């Protein structure tokens, strides 16, 4: 699969994740989806294969990795990698090992 195809699949899966989050009664705003600086050298943000989502419940910004847990589990179930496994709970990426 080419990089462009992986980016397209990532965008589709992010759409599914966001719908799932809203179905569970939460809201999100978008954080870094593409970046040129500010992340680790091999960051998937630089390849448009990662996004940070800011999670809210009843208007309250939720910052703990544990707050993202059910959404990280969903993300992993559809083939993504969740940053909560390494302490970055609002990070969702796609394509590691591909």
PDB file of C-alpha atoms in Angstrom:
ATOM      1  CA  UNK A   1       0.000   0.000   0.000  1.00  0.00           C
ATOM      2  CA  UNK A   2       1.415   3.389  -0.942  1.00  0.00           C
ATOM      3  CA  UNK A   3       1.788   6.237   1.524  1.00  0.00           C
ATOM      4  CA  UNK A   4      -1.102   8.075  -0.115  1.00  0.00           C
ATOM      5  CA  UNK A   5      -3.309   4.991   0.195  1.00  0.00           C
ATOM      6  CA  UNK A   6      -2.353   4.588   3.872  1.00  0.00           C
ATOM      7  CA  UNK A   7      -3.174   8.268   4.463  1.00  0.00           C
ATOM      8  CA  UNK A   8      -6.571   7.797   2.857  1.00  0.00           C
ATOM      9  CA  UNK A   9      -7.302   4.700   4.940  1.00  0.00           C
ATOM     10  CA  UNK A  10      -6.164   6.553   8.062  1.00  0.00           C
ATOM     11  CA  UNK A  11      -8.560   9.427   7.308  1.00  0.00           C
ATOM     12  CA  UNK A  12     -11.435   6.963   6.847  1.00  0.00           C
ATOM     13  CA  UNK A  13     -10.665   5.246  10.146  1.00  0.00           C
ATOM     14  CA  UNK A  14     -10.372   8.580  11.990  1.00  0.00           C
ATOM     15  CA  UNK A  15     -13.896   9.335  10.759  1.00  0.00           C
ATOM     16  CA  UNK A  16     -15.111   6.057  12.266  1.00  0.00           C
ATOM     17  CA  UNK A  17     -13.335   6.844  15.543  1.00  0.00           C
ATOM     18  CA  UNK A  18     -14.847  10.318  15.792  1.00  0.00           C
ATOM     19  CA  UNK A  19     -18.345   8.962  15.111  1.00  0.00           C
ATOM     20  CA  UNK A  20     -17.804   6.307  17.788  1.00  0.00           C
ATOM     21  CA  UNK A  21     -16.686   8.937  20.307  1.00  0.00           C
ATOM     22  CA  UNK A  22     -19.810  11.032  19.665  1.00  0.00           C
ATOM     23  CA  UNK A  23     -22.059   7.959  19.850  1.00  0.00           C
ATOM     24  CA  UNK A  24     -20.721   7.387  23.375  1.00  0.00           C
ATOM     25  CA  UNK A  25     -21.706  10.920  24.437  1.00  0.00           C
ATOM     26  CA  UNK A  26     -18.324  12.619  24.184  1.00  0.00           C
ATOM     27  CA  UNK A  27     -17.023  15.394  21.954  1.00  0.00           C
ATOM     28  CA  UNK A  28     -13.629  16.039  20.391  1.00  0.00           C
ATOM     29  CA  UNK A  29     -11.635  18.831  18.888  1.00  0.00           C
ATOM     30  CA  UNK A  30      -8.732  18.156  16.585  1.00  0.00           C
ATOM     31  CA  UNK A  31      -5.143  18.494  17.717  1.00  0.00           C
ATOM     32  CA  UNK A  32      -2.078  17.814  15.579  1.00  0.00           C
ATOM     33  CA  UNK A  33      -2.910  15.797  12.517  1.00  0.00           C
ATOM     34  CA  UNK A  34       0.007  16.977  10.415  1.00  0.00           C
ATOM     35  CA  UNK A  35       3.092  18.639  11.798  1.00  0.00           C
ATOM     36  CA  UNK A  36       6.516  19.633  10.563  1.00  0.00           C
ATOM     37  CA  UNK A  37       8.115  19.997  13.999  1.00  0.00           C
ATOM     38  CA  UNK A  38       7.451  19.336  17.665  1.00  0.00           C
ATOM     39  CA  UNK A  39       7.288  15.562  17.681  1.00  0.00           C
ATOM     40  CA  UNK A  40       9.806  12.742  17.881  1.00  0.00           C
ATOM     41  CA  UNK A  41      12.047  12.262  14.870  1.00  0.00           C
ATOM     42  CA  UNK A  42      10.063   9.329  13.467  1.00  0.00           C
ATOM     43  CA  UNK A  43       6.606  10.712  14.288  1.00  0.00           C
ATOM     44  CA  UNK A  44       3.723   9.553  12.141  1.00  0.00           C
ATOM     45  CA  UNK A  45       2.383  13.128  12.353  1.00  0.00           C
ATOM     46  CA  UNK A  46       5.065  14.030   9.792  1.00  0.00           C
ATOM     47  CA  UNK A  47       3.578  11.497   7.342  1.00  0.00           C
ATOM     48  CA  UNK A  48      -0.076  12.420   7.970  1.00  0.00           C
ATOM     49  CA  UNK A  49      -0.669   9.102   9.703  1.00  0.00           C
ATOM     50  CA  UNK A  50      -1.337  10.336  13.259  1.00  0.00           C
ATOM     51  CA  UNK A  51      -3.766  12.646  14.995  1.00  0.00           C
ATOM     52  CA  UNK A  52      -4.157  13.969  18.508  1.00  0.00           C
ATOM     53  CA  UNK A  53      -7.768  14.269  19.653  1.00  0.00           C
ATOM     54  CA  UNK A  54      -8.852  16.551  22.492  1.00  0.00           C
ATOM     55  CA  UNK A  55     -11.616  14.764  24.386  1.00  0.00           C
ATOM     56  CA  UNK A  56     -14.535  16.432  26.182  1.00  0.00           C
ATOM     57  CA  UNK A  57     -17.431  15.173  28.291  1.00  0.00           C
ATOM     58  CA  UNK A  58     -20.195  17.569  29.374  1.00  0.00           C
ATOM     59  CA  UNK A  59     -17.976  20.466  28.312  1.00  0.00           C
ATOM     60  CA  UNK A  60     -15.042  19.351  30.477  1.00  0.00           C
ATOM     61  CA  UNK A  61     -11.667  18.775  28.817  1.00  0.00           C
ATOM     62  CA  UNK A  62     -10.429  15.288  29.701  1.00  0.00           C
ATOM     63  CA  UNK A  63      -6.645  15.028  29.762  1.00  0.00           C
ATOM     64  CA  UNK A  64      -5.912  11.671  31.368  1.00  0.00           C
ATOM     65  CA  UNK A  65      -4.815   8.712  29.256  1.00  0.00           C
ATOM     66  CA  UNK A  66      -7.456   6.660  31.085  1.00  0.00           C
ATOM     67  CA  UNK A  67     -10.170   8.967  29.703  1.00  0.00           C
ATOM     68  CA  UNK A  68      -9.237   7.836  26.195  1.00  0.00           C
ATOM     69  CA  UNK A  69      -9.071   4.140  27.049  1.00  0.00           C
ATOM     70  CA  UNK A  70     -12.381   2.997  25.496  1.00  0.00           C
ATOM     71  CA  UNK A  71     -11.586   4.936  22.340  1.00  0.00           C
ATOM     72  CA  UNK A  72      -8.053   3.614  22.198  1.00  0.00           C
ATOM     73  CA  UNK A  73      -9.432   0.074  22.418  1.00  0.00           C
ATOM     74  CA  UNK A  74     -11.850   0.834  19.574  1.00  0.00           C
ATOM     75  CA  UNK A  75      -9.037   2.388  17.518  1.00  0.00           C
ATOM     76  CA  UNK A  76      -6.894  -0.708  17.986  1.00  0.00           C
ATOM     77  CA  UNK A  77      -9.828  -2.927  17.005  1.00  0.00           C
ATOM     78  CA  UNK A  78      -9.967  -1.236  13.595  1.00  0.00           C
ATOM     79  CA  UNK A  79      -6.229  -1.542  12.997  1.00  0.00           C
ATOM     80  CA  UNK A  80      -4.739   1.573  14.563  1.00  0.00           C
ATOM     81  CA  UNK A  81      -2.099   2.113  17.220  1.00  0.00           C
ATOM     82  CA  UNK A  82      -3.101   3.999  20.340  1.00  0.00           C
ATOM     83  CA  UNK A  83      -0.634   6.244  22.154  1.00  0.00           C
ATOM     84  CA  UNK A  84      -2.121   5.316  25.506  1.00  0.00           C
ATOM     85  CA  UNK A  85       0.103   2.246  25.383  1.00  0.00           C
ATOM     86  CA  UNK A  86       3.086   4.569  25.914  1.00  0.00           C
ATOM     87  CA  UNK A  87       1.449   7.329  27.980  1.00  0.00           C
ATOM     88  CA  UNK A  88       0.186   9.572  25.153  1.00  0.00           C
ATOM     89  CA  UNK A  89      -3.552   8.941  25.517  1.00  0.00           C
ATOM     90  CA  UNK A  90      -4.853  11.424  22.974  1.00  0.00           C
ATOM     91  CA  UNK A  91      -2.588  10.093  20.167  1.00  0.00           C
ATOM     92  CA  UNK A  92      -4.049   7.853  17.475  1.00  0.00           C
ATOM     93  CA  UNK A  93      -1.864   6.609  14.613  1.00  0.00           C
ATOM     94  CA  UNK A  94      -1.997   4.154  11.753  1.00  0.00           C
ATOM     95  CA  UNK A  95       0.466   2.148   9.735  1.00  0.00           C
ATOM     96  CA  UNK A  96       3.144   1.060  12.181  1.00  0.00           C
ATOM     97  CA  UNK A  97       4.751  -2.131  10.944  1.00  0.00           C
ATOM     98  CA  UNK A  98       3.454  -1.649   7.404  1.00  0.00           C
TER      99      UNK A  98
END
